[in-house]
Coordinates of C-alpha atoms and ligand atoms in Angstrom, one line a residue:
X2 CA 59.4 35.7 22.8
X3 CA 60.5 38.4 25.4
X4 CA 63.6 39.4 25.0
X5 CA 65.3 36.7 27.5
X6 CA 64.0 33.5 25.8
X7 CA 65.6 35.6 22.3
X8 CA 69.0 35.7 24.0
X9 CA 68.7 32.6 24.9
X10 CA 67.7 31.0 21.6
X11 CA 70.3 32.9 19.9
X12 CA 73.1 31.8 22.5
X13 CA 71.5 27.9 21.3
X14 CA 72.1 28.9 17.4
X15 CA 75.6 30.0 18.1
X16 CA 76.8 26.4 19.4
X17 CA 75.4 25.2 16.5
X18 CA 77.5 27.3 14.3
X19 CA 80.3 25.0 13.9
X20 CA 77.8 22.8 11.8
X21 CA 75.5 25.0 9.8
X22 CA 76.8 23.1 6.2
X23 CA 75.1 20.6 7.9
X24 CA 71.8 21.9 8.9
X25 CA 71.5 24.1 5.8
X26 CA 71.9 20.4 3.9
X27 CA 69.1 19.6 6.4
X28 CA 66.9 22.4 5.2
X29 CA 67.0 21.7 1.4
X30 CA 66.3 18.1 2.2
X31 CA 63.8 18.7 4.0
X32 CA 62.0 21.7 1.3
X33 CA 62.5 18.6 -1.3
X34 CA 61.1 16.1 0.8
X35 CA 58.1 18.7 1.4
X36 CA 58.0 19.8 -2.9
X37 CA 58.6 16.2 -3.5
X38 CA 55.1 15.8 -1.7
X39 CA 53.1 18.7 -3.2
X40 CA 54.6 17.9 -6.6
X41 CA 53.1 14.0 -6.4
X42 CA 50.2 14.8 -5.4
X43 CA 49.4 18.3 -7.4
X44 CA 51.1 15.3 -10.7
X45 CA 49.0 12.7 -9.1
X46 CA 45.7 15.1 -9.3
X47 CA 46.6 16.3 -12.5
X48 CA 46.9 12.8 -14.3
X49 CA 43.6 11.7 -12.5
X50 CA 42.0 14.7 -14.1
X51 CA 43.5 14.3 -17.7
X52 CA 43.6 10.5 -17.8
X53 CA 39.1 11.0 -17.3
X54 CA 39.1 12.8 -21.0
X55 CA 40.5 10.0 -22.3
X56 CA 43.7 11.4 -24.0
X57 CA 46.5 9.2 -26.2
X58 CA 48.5 7.4 -23.3
X59 CA 51.6 9.2 -24.7
X60 CA 49.7 12.8 -23.5
X61 CA 50.3 10.9 -19.9
X62 CA 53.6 10.1 -20.0
X63 CA 55.2 13.2 -18.4
X64 CA 52.7 13.1 -15.5
X65 CA 53.3 9.4 -15.6
X66 CA 56.6 9.6 -15.3
X67 CA 56.9 12.6 -12.3
X68 CA 54.1 10.7 -10.6
X69 CA 56.8 7.6 -9.9
X70 CA 59.6 10.5 -10.1
X71 CA 58.3 12.6 -6.8
X72 CA 57.4 9.1 -4.8
X73 CA 60.2 7.6 -4.9
X74 CA 62.2 11.2 -4.4
X75 CA 60.1 11.7 -1.6
X76 CA 61.1 8.7 0.7
X77 CA 64.5 8.9 -0.6
X78 CA 64.5 12.9 0.3
X79 CA 62.5 11.6 4.0
X80 CA 65.4 9.2 4.6
X81 CA 68.2 11.4 3.5
X82 CA 66.2 13.9 5.7
X83 CA 66.2 12.6 8.8
X84 CA 69.9 10.7 8.8
X85 CA 71.4 14.2 8.5
X86 CA 69.1 16.1 11.0
X87 CA 70.0 13.7 13.7
X88 CA 73.5 13.4 12.9
X89 CA 73.4 17.1 13.5
X90 CA 71.7 16.8 16.6
X91 CA 73.5 13.7 18.2
X92 CA 76.6 16.1 17.6
X93 CA 75.5 18.7 19.0
X94 CA 74.8 17.1 21.4
X95 CA 77.5 15.3 22.1
X96 CA 79.5 18.6 21.8
X97 CA 76.9 20.8 24.5
X98 CA 77.7 17.7 26.9
X99 CA 81.3 17.5 27.2
X100 CA 81.5 21.3 27.1
X101 CA 79.3 21.0 29.8
X102 CA 81.2 18.6 31.9
X103 CA 84.2 20.5 31.2
X104 CA 82.5 24.2 32.8
X105 CA 81.3 21.4 35.9
X106 CA 84.9 20.7 36.6
X107 CA 86.3 23.3 37.5
X108 CA 83.5 24.6 40.0
X109 CA 84.4 21.5 42.6
X110 CA 83.7 21.7 45.3
X111 CA 82.9 25.0 46.3
X112 CA 80.6 26.4 43.8
X113 CA 78.8 22.8 43.7
X114 CA 78.5 22.9 47.0
X115 CA 77.2 26.3 47.0
X116 CA 74.8 24.8 44.5
X117 CA 74.1 22.1 46.8
X118 CA 73.9 24.4 49.5
X119 CA 71.1 26.7 47.7
X120 CA 72.5 29.6 47.8
X121 CA 73.6 29.4 44.4
X122 CA 70.9 28.8 42.0
X123 CA 69.1 26.3 43.9
X124 CA 71.2 23.4 42.2
X125 CA 71.6 19.8 44.5
X126 CA 73.1 16.4 43.4
X127 CA 69.3 15.5 41.4
X128 CA 68.9 18.5 40.1
X129 CA 72.7 18.9 38.3
X130 CA 72.1 15.2 37.1
X131 CA 68.5 16.6 35.5
X132 CA 70.4 19.3 34.1
X133 CA 73.3 17.4 32.2
X134 CA 71.1 14.4 31.4
X135 CA 67.2 15.7 31.1
X136 CA 67.8 19.4 29.9
X137 CA 71.1 18.5 27.3
X138 CA 68.2 16.1 25.7
X139 CA 65.6 18.5 25.3
X140 CA 67.8 21.3 23.3
X141 CA 67.4 18.3 20.1
X142 CA 63.8 19.9 20.1
X143 CA 65.5 23.2 19.1
X144 CA 67.4 21.8 16.2
X145 CA 65.3 19.4 14.9
X146 CA 61.9 21.0 15.5
X147 CA 62.7 25.2 15.9
X148 CA 65.5 25.7 13.7
X149 CA 64.8 23.8 10.4
X150 CA 60.9 23.5 9.8
X151 CA 60.0 27.3 9.9
X152 CA 63.3 27.3 7.2
X153 CA 61.2 24.7 5.3
X154 CA 57.9 26.2 5.5
X155 CA 59.2 29.8 4.4
X156 CA 61.0 28.4 0.8
X157 CA 57.1 26.4 0.3
X158 CA 55.7 29.5 0.9
X159 CA 56.9 31.7 -2.0
X160 CA 57.6 28.6 -4.5
X161 CA 53.5 27.3 -3.7
X162 CA 52.7 31.3 -3.7
X163 CA 54.7 32.3 -6.4
X164 CA 53.2 29.0 -8.3
X165 CA 49.4 30.1 -7.5
X166 CA 49.6 33.2 -8.5
X167 CA 50.8 32.5 -11.7
X168 CA 47.1 31.4 -12.1
X169 CA 45.1 33.7 -10.2
X170 CA 46.3 36.5 -8.0
X171 CA 43.9 36.3 -5.4
X172 CA 44.0 32.4 -5.2
X173 CA 47.8 33.0 -4.4
X174 CA 46.9 35.8 -2.1
X175 CA 44.5 33.6 0.6
X176 CA 47.3 30.8 0.4
X177 CA 49.9 33.0 1.5
X178 CA 47.0 34.6 4.5
X179 CA 46.4 31.0 5.4
X180 CA 49.6 29.4 5.8
X181 CA 50.6 32.5 8.1
X182 CA 47.9 31.9 9.9
X183 CA 48.8 28.6 10.1
X184 CA 52.5 28.6 10.3
X185 CA 53.4 32.5 12.2
X186 CA 49.6 32.4 14.0
X187 CA 49.1 29.3 15.9
X188 CA 52.6 29.0 16.9
X189 CA 52.5 32.1 18.6
X190 CA 49.7 31.8 19.8
X191 CA 50.7 28.4 21.4
X192 CA 53.9 29.7 22.5
X193 CA 51.8 32.3 24.9
X194 CA 49.6 30.0 26.3
X195 CA 52.6 27.4 26.9
X196 CA 56.0 29.2 27.2
X197 CA 55.2 29.8 31.2
X198 CA 53.3 26.0 32.0
X199 CA 56.9 24.7 30.0
X200 CA 59.0 26.3 31.4
X201 CA 57.4 25.4 34.9
X202 CA 57.4 21.8 33.5
X203 CA 61.3 21.7 33.3
X204 CA 61.4 23.1 36.9
X205 CA 58.4 20.8 38.7
X206 CA 60.7 17.4 36.6
X207 CA 64.2 18.6 37.8
X208 CA 62.8 19.4 41.3
X209 CA 60.3 15.3 41.6
X210 CA 64.2 14.3 40.2
X211 CA 66.0 15.8 43.3
X212 CA 63.4 15.0 45.6
X213 CA 64.0 11.3 44.6
X214 CA 67.4 11.1 44.8
X215 CA 67.3 12.6 47.8
X216 CA 64.9 10.7 49.3
X217 CA 67.0 7.3 47.7
X218 CA 70.0 8.4 49.5
X219 CA 68.2 8.9 52.3
X220 CA 66.4 5.8 52.3
X221 CA 67.6 4.8 56.0
X222 CA 66.8 7.3 58.0
X223 CA 64.0 8.1 56.1
X224 CA 62.7 4.6 56.9
X225 CA 64.8 5.0 60.9
X226 CA 62.3 8.0 61.6
X227 CA 59.4 6.7 60.2
X228 CA 59.3 9.3 57.6
X229 CA 58.3 7.1 55.1
X230 CA 54.3 8.8 54.5
X231 CA 55.4 12.0 54.8
X232 CA 58.1 11.4 51.9
X233 CA 55.3 10.0 50.0
X234 CA 53.0 12.3 50.2
X235 CA 55.3 15.1 49.1
X236 CA 56.6 13.1 46.2
X237 CA 52.8 12.5 45.3
X238 CA 51.8 16.0 45.6
X239 CA 55.3 17.8 43.3
X240 CA 53.7 14.4 40.9
X241 CA 49.5 16.0 41.2
X242 CA 51.2 20.0 39.9
X243 CA 53.0 17.7 37.3
X244 CA 50.4 15.4 36.0
X245 CA 48.5 19.1 36.6
X246 CA 50.6 21.0 34.2
X247 CA 51.2 18.0 31.9
X248 CA 47.3 18.0 31.8
X249 CA 47.2 22.2 30.6
X250 CA 49.9 21.2 28.3
X251 CA 47.4 18.7 25.8
X252 CA 44.8 20.4 26.2
X253 CA 47.5 23.3 24.6
X254 CA 48.3 20.7 22.1
X255 CA 44.9 19.7 21.2
X256 CA 43.7 23.6 20.3
X257 CA 46.6 24.2 18.1
X258 CA 46.6 20.9 16.0
X259 CA 42.8 22.0 15.4
X260 CA 43.7 25.1 14.6
X261 CA 46.2 24.3 12.1
X262 CA 43.5 21.1 10.5
X263 CA 41.2 24.3 10.4
X264 CA 43.4 26.8 8.2
X265 CA 44.3 24.2 6.1
X266 CA 41.4 22.9 5.3
X267 CA 39.9 26.6 5.0
X268 CA 42.5 27.2 2.6
X269 CA 41.2 24.4 0.2
X270 CA 37.9 25.6 0.5
X271 CA 38.5 28.8 -0.5
X272 CA 41.1 27.3 -3.4
X273 CA 38.4 25.6 -4.0
X274 CA 35.6 28.6 -3.8
X275 CA 37.6 31.0 -5.7
X276 CA 39.1 28.7 -8.7
X277 CA 35.7 27.0 -10.1
X278 CA 34.7 31.0 -11.0
X279 CA 37.5 30.9 -12.8
X280 CA 37.5 27.1 -14.6
X281 CA 33.3 27.8 -15.6
X282 CA 34.0 31.2 -16.6
X283 CA 37.2 29.9 -19.4
X284 CA 39.6 31.3 -17.4
X285 CA 40.9 28.1 -15.8
X286 CA 41.8 24.9 -18.0
X287 CA 39.0 22.3 -15.4
X288 CA 42.1 19.4 -15.8
X289 CA 44.2 21.7 -13.0
X290 CA 41.6 22.3 -11.0
X291 CA 42.4 19.6 -8.7
X292 CA 45.7 20.1 -8.9
X293 CA 45.7 23.3 -7.7
X294 CA 43.6 23.0 -4.8
X295 CA 45.1 19.8 -4.1
X296 CA 48.7 21.7 -4.2
X297 CA 47.3 23.8 -1.1
X298 CA 46.2 20.9 1.0
X299 CA 50.0 19.3 0.8
X300 CA 51.7 22.3 1.1
X301 CA 50.5 22.9 5.1
X302 CA 52.4 19.7 5.7
X303 CA 55.2 22.1 5.7
X304 CA 52.9 24.2 8.4
X305 CA 52.4 21.2 10.7
X306 CA 55.2 20.6 12.9
X307 CA 55.3 24.4 14.2
X308 CA 53.0 24.4 16.5
X309 CA 54.0 22.0 18.6
X310 CA 57.9 23.1 18.0
X311 CA 56.7 26.6 19.6
X312 CA 54.6 24.9 22.4
X313 CA 58.0 23.3 23.6
X314 CA 60.0 26.4 22.8
X315 CA 59.4 27.6 26.9
X316 CA 60.9 24.2 28.3
X317 CA 63.1 24.4 25.6
X318 CA 64.7 27.4 26.8
X319 CA 64.0 26.8 29.8
X320 CA 65.9 23.7 29.8
X321 CA 68.2 26.3 28.0
X322 CA 68.6 28.7 29.8
X323 CA 69.8 25.9 33.1
X324 CA 72.4 25.1 31.4
X325 CA 74.1 28.3 30.6
X326 CA 73.7 29.5 34.0
X327 CA 76.6 26.8 35.0
X328 CA 78.1 27.3 32.5
X329 CA 78.3 31.4 33.4
X330 CA 79.1 30.5 36.7
X331 CA 82.6 31.3 37.4
X332 CA 85.1 28.9 39.0
X333 CA 85.9 29.1 42.8
X334 CA 89.8 29.7 42.1
X335 CA 91.7 30.9 38.9
X336 CA 94.5 29.4 37.9
X337 CA 97.1 32.0 37.0
X338 CA 97.4 32.7 33.1
X339 CA 101.2 31.9 32.8
X340 CA 102.2 28.4 33.6
X341 CA 104.3 29.2 37.0
X342 CA 107.2 26.7 37.3
X343 CA 106.9 23.9 40.4
X344 CA 108.0 24.4 43.8
X345 CA 111.4 23.1 44.3
X346 CA 111.4 23.2 48.3
X347 CA 108.0 21.6 49.9
X348 CA 108.2 23.7 53.0
X349 CA 104.3 25.5 53.9
X350 CA 103.7 28.5 55.7
X351 CA 100.4 30.6 56.5
X352 CA 100.6 34.2 57.4
X353 CA 98.1 36.5 59.0
X354 CA 95.3 34.4 57.1
X355 CA 91.6 35.3 57.8
X356 CA 89.0 32.9 55.6
X357 CA 85.0 33.1 55.6
X358 CA 83.3 31.0 53.2
X359 CA 80.9 33.9 51.8
X360 CA 81.0 37.6 52.2
X361 CA 77.6 37.3 55.0
X362 CA 79.2 34.3 56.9
X363 CA 81.5 35.6 60.1
X364 CA 85.7 34.6 59.5
X365 CA 86.0 31.0 60.3
X366 CA 89.3 31.7 60.8
X367 CA 91.7 34.6 62.0
X368 CA 95.7 35.7 61.6
X369 CA 96.4 32.7 60.9
X370 CA 100.5 32.6 61.1
X371 CA 102.1 29.4 61.5
X372 CA 105.3 27.7 59.5
X373 CA 105.3 23.8 58.5
X374 CA 109.0 23.3 57.7
X375 CA 110.0 20.7 54.5
X376 CA 109.7 17.0 55.3
X377 CA 108.0 17.8 58.9
X378 CA 104.4 17.3 60.3
X379 CA 102.5 19.9 62.1
X380 CA 99.2 18.1 64.2
X381 CA 96.6 20.4 64.1
X382 CA 94.2 19.7 67.1
X383 CA 90.2 21.5 68.3
X384 CA 87.5 21.1 68.7
X385 CA 84.3 20.7 66.3
X386 CA 84.2 23.6 63.2
X387 CA 87.2 25.3 64.9
X388 CA 88.1 25.4 61.3
X389 CA 90.8 23.1 60.7
X390 CA 89.4 21.1 57.8
X391 CA 88.9 24.8 55.8
X392 CA 93.0 25.2 56.8
X393 CA 93.6 21.4 54.2
X394 CA 90.7 22.9 51.6
X395 CA 92.8 26.2 51.6
X396 CA 95.9 24.8 50.7
X397 CA 94.1 22.7 48.1
X398 CA 93.0 25.3 46.3
X399 CA 89.3 24.1 46.7
X400 CA 88.6 28.2 48.1
X401 CA 90.6 31.2 47.3
X402 CA 92.0 32.6 50.7
X403 CA 91.6 36.6 50.2
X404 CA 93.7 38.5 53.6
X405 CA 97.2 36.8 54.4
X406 CA 99.4 34.5 52.5
X407 CA 99.4 31.3 51.9
X408 CA 103.1 29.9 50.9
X409 CA 104.3 26.8 49.8
X410 CA 108.5 26.5 48.7
X411 CA 108.2 30.1 49.5
X412 CA 105.6 31.3 47.1
X413 CA 102.0 32.0 47.0
X414 CA 100.4 29.6 46.6
X415 CA 98.1 31.2 44.1
X416 CA 100.4 31.6 42.2
X417 CA 100.4 28.0 41.0
X418 CA 98.4 25.9 39.1
X419 CA 95.6 24.1 41.1
X420 CA 96.5 21.2 39.3
X421 CA 100.4 21.3 39.8
X422 CA 99.1 22.0 43.5
X423 CA 97.2 18.6 44.0
X424 CA 99.5 16.7 41.6
X425 CA 102.1 17.7 44.6
X426 CA 99.6 16.6 47.8
X427 CA 98.1 13.0 49.1
X428 CA 95.1 13.2 51.0
X429 CA 93.5 11.3 53.8
X430 CA 90.3 12.8 54.5
X431 CA 87.5 12.3 56.4
X432 CA 84.8 11.4 54.2
X433 CA 86.5 8.7 51.3
X434 CA 84.5 9.2 48.3
X435 CA 84.9 5.2 46.9
X436 CA 83.5 4.4 43.2
X437 CA 81.4 2.1 42.4
X438 CA 83.8 -0.3 40.9
X439 CA 86.1 -3.0 42.5
X440 CA 88.7 -2.3 45.2
X441 CA 91.1 -2.9 42.7
X442 CA 90.4 0.1 40.5
X443 CA 89.3 2.1 43.6
X444 CA 93.6 2.0 44.7
X445 CA 94.1 2.7 41.3
X446 CA 92.9 5.9 41.1
X447 CA 95.3 7.2 43.5
X448 CA 98.2 5.8 40.0
X449 CA 97.5 4.7 37.0
X450 CA 100.3 3.1 36.3
X451 CA 100.9 1.3 39.4
X452 CA 102.1 -2.3 39.2
X453 CA 99.4 -4.7 40.8
X454 CA 102.4 -5.5 43.3
X455 CA 102.6 -1.5 44.5
X456 CA 98.9 -1.8 45.1
X457 CA 99.2 -4.5 46.8
X458 CA 102.1 -3.5 49.2
X459 CA 99.8 -0.2 49.5
X460 CA 97.1 -2.1 50.8
X461 CA 99.5 -4.2 53.1
X462 CA 101.0 -0.6 54.8
X463 CA 97.1 0.6 55.0
X464 CA 96.0 -2.5 56.7
X465 CA 93.6 -3.8 54.8
X466 CA 95.2 -6.2 52.3
X467 CA 94.9 -9.4 54.6
X468 CA 91.1 -7.9 54.3
X469 CA 91.1 -7.3 51.0
X470 CA 92.5 -11.4 50.6
X471 CA 89.9 -12.5 53.0
X472 CA 86.8 -11.8 50.6
X473 CA 86.1 -14.5 48.0
X474 CA 87.1 -12.0 44.9
X475 CA 89.4 -10.4 46.1
X476 CA 90.9 -7.3 44.5
X477 CA 88.2 -7.5 42.4
X478 CA 85.3 -7.1 44.7
X479 CA 82.9 -4.5 44.1
X480 CA 82.3 -2.3 46.6
X481 CA 78.9 -0.6 46.2
X482 CA 77.7 3.2 45.0
X483 CA 79.9 4.8 47.5
X484 CA 81.7 1.9 49.2
X485 CA 78.5 0.8 50.2
X486 CA 79.3 -2.8 51.1
X487 CA 82.7 -1.9 53.0
X488 CA 82.7 -0.4 56.5
X489 CA 83.5 3.4 57.8
X490 CA 86.9 2.3 58.8
X491 CA 87.6 -0.1 55.6
X492 CA 87.3 2.6 53.5
X493 CA 89.2 4.8 55.1
X494 CA 92.1 2.2 55.2
X495 CA 92.2 1.8 51.5
X496 CA 92.0 6.2 51.5
X497 CA 95.5 5.2 53.2
X498 CA 96.6 3.2 51.1
X499 CA 95.1 6.2 48.2
X500 CA 98.1 8.0 49.2
X501 CA 100.6 5.7 50.0
X502 CA 100.2 5.2 46.3
X503 CA 100.8 8.4 45.0
X504 CA 103.4 9.3 47.2
X505 CA 103.2 13.2 46.7
X506 CA 105.4 14.7 48.7
X507 CA 103.2 16.3 50.7
X508 CA 100.6 15.2 53.1
X509 CA 97.0 16.0 54.0
X510 CA 95.6 13.7 56.8
X511 CA 91.8 15.2 57.7
X512 CA 90.9 12.8 60.7
X513 CA 92.4 10.2 58.8
X514 CA 91.5 7.4 61.9
X515 CA 88.1 8.4 61.7
X516 CA 86.0 5.9 61.8
X517 CA 88.4 3.4 63.4
X518 CA 88.5 1.1 67.1
X519 CA 91.1 1.8 69.0
X520 CA 93.5 -1.0 68.3
X521 CA 92.8 -0.7 64.5
X522 CA 94.1 3.2 64.7
X523 CA 97.3 2.4 67.1
X524 CA 97.9 0.1 64.0
X525 CA 97.1 2.7 61.0
X526 CA 98.9 5.7 63.2
X527 CA 102.5 3.0 63.6
X528 CA 101.4 3.0 59.6
X529 CA 101.5 7.0 59.4
X530 CA 104.6 7.3 61.5
X531 CA 106.5 5.6 58.7
X532 CA 104.9 7.0 55.7
X533 CA 105.1 10.8 57.3
X534 CA 109.0 10.1 57.0
X535 CA 110.5 12.5 54.4
X536 CA 107.2 13.9 53.1
X537 CA 106.0 17.7 54.6
X538 CA 102.9 17.1 56.8
X539 CA 99.6 18.4 58.0
X540 CA 97.6 16.2 60.1
X541 CA 94.4 17.5 61.1
X542 CA 92.4 15.1 64.3
X543 CA 90.6 16.3 66.5
X544 CA 92.0 12.6 68.5
X545 CA 94.5 13.3 70.7
X546 CA 96.2 9.8 70.0
X547 CA 100.4 9.6 69.7
X548 CA 100.7 13.1 68.7
X549 CA 104.1 12.7 69.7
X550 CA 104.7 12.1 65.8
X551 CA 104.2 15.9 64.9
X552 CA 106.9 18.4 65.2
X553 CA 104.7 20.9 66.6
X554 CA 100.8 20.8 67.6
X555 CA 98.7 23.4 67.0
X556 CA 95.2 24.1 69.4
X557 CA 92.4 25.9 66.9
X558 CA 89.7 27.3 68.5
X559 CA 87.3 29.5 67.1
X560 CA 89.7 30.0 63.8
X561 CA 92.4 31.4 66.3
X562 CA 95.9 29.3 67.3
X563 CA 94.6 29.1 70.8
X564 CA 98.3 27.2 72.1
X565 CA 101.4 25.8 70.5
X566 CA 104.3 23.7 71.3
X567 CA 104.9 20.2 70.8
X568 CA 103.1 17.6 72.6
X569 CA 105.4 17.1 75.5
X570 CA 105.6 21.0 76.0
X571 CA 101.5 21.4 75.7
X572 CA 100.9 18.8 78.3
X573 CA 103.0 20.4 80.7
X574 CA 102.2 24.1 80.2
X575 CA 98.6 22.6 81.7
X576 CA 96.1 24.7 79.3
X577 CA 93.8 24.2 76.7
X578 CA 95.7 20.8 75.2
X579 CA 96.3 19.6 79.0
X580 CA 92.9 20.0 79.2
X581 CA 91.2 17.8 75.9
X582 CA 93.4 16.0 76.6
X583 CA 92.1 14.7 80.0
X584 CA 88.5 15.2 79.3
X585 CA 89.2 12.3 75.8
X586 CA 91.5 10.4 78.2
X587 CA 88.1 10.2 80.6
X588 CA 85.8 9.5 78.4
X589 CA 88.2 6.7 76.5
X590 CA 88.5 5.1 79.9
Ligands
LIG610 N1 81.2 25.1 52.2 C1 81.0 25.9 53.5 N2 80.2 26.6 53.6 C2 80.0 27.9 54.3 N3 80.7 27.4 56.0 C3 81.3 26.9 55.7 C4 81.7 25.6 54.4 N4 82.5 24.4 54.9 C5 82.4 25.1 56.7 N5 81.6 26.0 56.5 C6 82.0 26.2 58.2 O1 83.0 26.6 58.7 C7 83.4 26.0 59.7 C8 84.9 25.8 60.3 O2 84.4 24.1 59.6 P1 85.6 23.3 59.5 O3 85.2 21.5 58.3 O4 87.0 23.5 58.8 O5 85.5 23.0 61.1 P2 86.3 21.5 61.7 O6 87.6 22.3 62.7 O7 87.8 20.8 60.5 O8 85.4 20.3 62.4 P3 85.2 18.8 62.7 O9 86.8 19.0 63.0 O10 83.6 18.8 62.7 O11 85.3 17.9 60.9 C9 82.1 25.8 60.3 O12 81.4 26.6 61.4 C10 81.2 25.3 59.5 O13 80.5 25.3 59.2

C-alpha cells in the first residue's frame, strides 16, 4: 500500500470508530465460525480414525458430542457473524451517506458549479451521483472484507500454529509459512497487480455514468443535430475500455484463487509428508494423523477471503478518495462563528464592490455603488453578460465578495448566516427548478406551513390558477422531471407564485418575465407591481417594459454602472438606456 492508500484507509477506519464494539463482536463471531469449522473437521477425522479400531462406543462419546456441537455451532456462528457484520456495514454506510449529503449542501451552488465546470475536481451531476451511490457502496468492501477477515485469519493462524506445534514444531512452522504466503503473499501480489486497474475501473465507471446522464439530458439536441452515432461511438469506446479492465481483473482473480488453492494443498501435502514418519516412528498416534492433516486443510478457510479483498482495495480506496475529495472541499461562503441578530430594516447597499468568480478571470463587476432603500424597487438592466445576475448571486451569498461592501440593514452581509439571509429573500430566477412531483407540492416548497387556500390565492395572483384547474388532475398534476410537462412560461409563473407564498421582505426578480409572451408578460408585470409594494425589490431584466415601477434604474455595461436614474430621466437623457429602449422597441415592432 502506498502512503496515500494507507492514509485513506486510516481515515476510513476512523469513520468506523463509533462502531468498534460491534466490529470486535463481528471478528469474534468470524473466528468462532472458522474455529468451529476446523474443530468439526478435526474431530470428525479423529472419530473416523478411532472408530476404525472398533473401540467401545463410550470411548467415542466425547468426539460424537463434539462433532454435533461444532456442526451446530458453525451454522449458528456463521448466521450471527453475517448478521452483525452487515449491521455494522449498513449502519456505517447510512452514516456516511448523511455525512456526505451534509457536506455537499454548503457547496451549492458555487463549489458544485465549479465542479460541474470541470475546474475543480471535474465533477458533473453524473459523477456526483456516482460518488454518492456507487462509491459509498464500494466502501462495504473495506468493512466486510478488509478489516474483519485479516483479524480472524491472524487469530486462526496463531491458534492452529500453537496446536500443531504441540505435536511437532516442524509441522507448526510449515503451516505458518504456507499460511502466511496465502494470507499475506497472495493478497499483496494481487494488490500490486490490481490496484491501478481497480482505481481506473472506479474512474471509468463514473465517466461512463457521467456520459450516459449527459446524453440522456441532452437527447433532444443529440437527435436534432443528428449526433446519435457519434455519441454511441463515444459510449461504445468507453465501454470497450471498461470491458478490457474487467477482463484483466478477472484474470487476476483467477491467479489469486489458483495460488491460494496451491498453498492450501501444499500445506496439506507437506503436513502429511512430515506426519507419516512421526506415526511410523511411534512419536504420533496413528488416529491423530487424519486430524492434523484436516486441521491444516480447514484452517485455510480463513485465508480464502483475503486475496479478493486486497484485489478490490485499489477500487475501494479510490472510491473513498473521491468521497473525501468532496468532504474536504471548503465551501465558498463561510458563516460567521457567532449567530448574529437579524437585520431590523431591509435596505440594501453596494459600496465600491468589485467581484471576480475565480482569481484567474477578469472582474465581472467593478466599483459598483448603489442603494436600494427599504420598500423601494431598483431595476438593473443591461446587455447579456453585463453582470446583472451576479449581483443577485452575491446578495444571496451564493458567492463571497472580497472587495467592497454589501450592506443589508446597514450591516455587512457577510456578518449574517446564509440561512437567515435566504429566509429574508424571495427569488424568481431565470431558470426555476421544479421537482418531479405535483404542482401543489412544487408550490408548497416555498412555505410548508401554507394552507391550501393560500397556495391557491398565490397561484391566482401569479395567473397560473386557471391553467392548473384546466388540467385533469388540477393541483395534483405531476410536472415531470425539471417541470418537463410545463412550458417555460408556466414554470415561470409557478416561480412567481412561490415568491408570493414565501412573502419575504426582500424580493429578487431575475428576469421574471423571461419565456412569457407579451400579453402574459403584461399581466405578470401588473401582478409584480402589486407584489413589490411593501418589499425591497431588485428587478433584474433585459426587457425594458413597465420599468416606471422602479424607483431607480441602473444600466449596467461590462460590470459597471453606465447610467442611472428614473425611467423618465433616462429617456430624457437619450443615452444608453434610450438607445436600448429604441432598439428593443424597433425589434418588437
Ligand atoms: N459561475 C461562474 N463562474 C465564472 N464565470 C461566471 C460564472 N457565472 C457567470 N460568469 C460570468 O460572469 C459574467 C456575468 O454573468 P451574469 O450571469 O451576471 O450576466 P447577466 O448580465 O446576468 O447575463 P444574462 O442577462 O445573459 O443572464 C459573464 O461573463 C459570465 O460568463
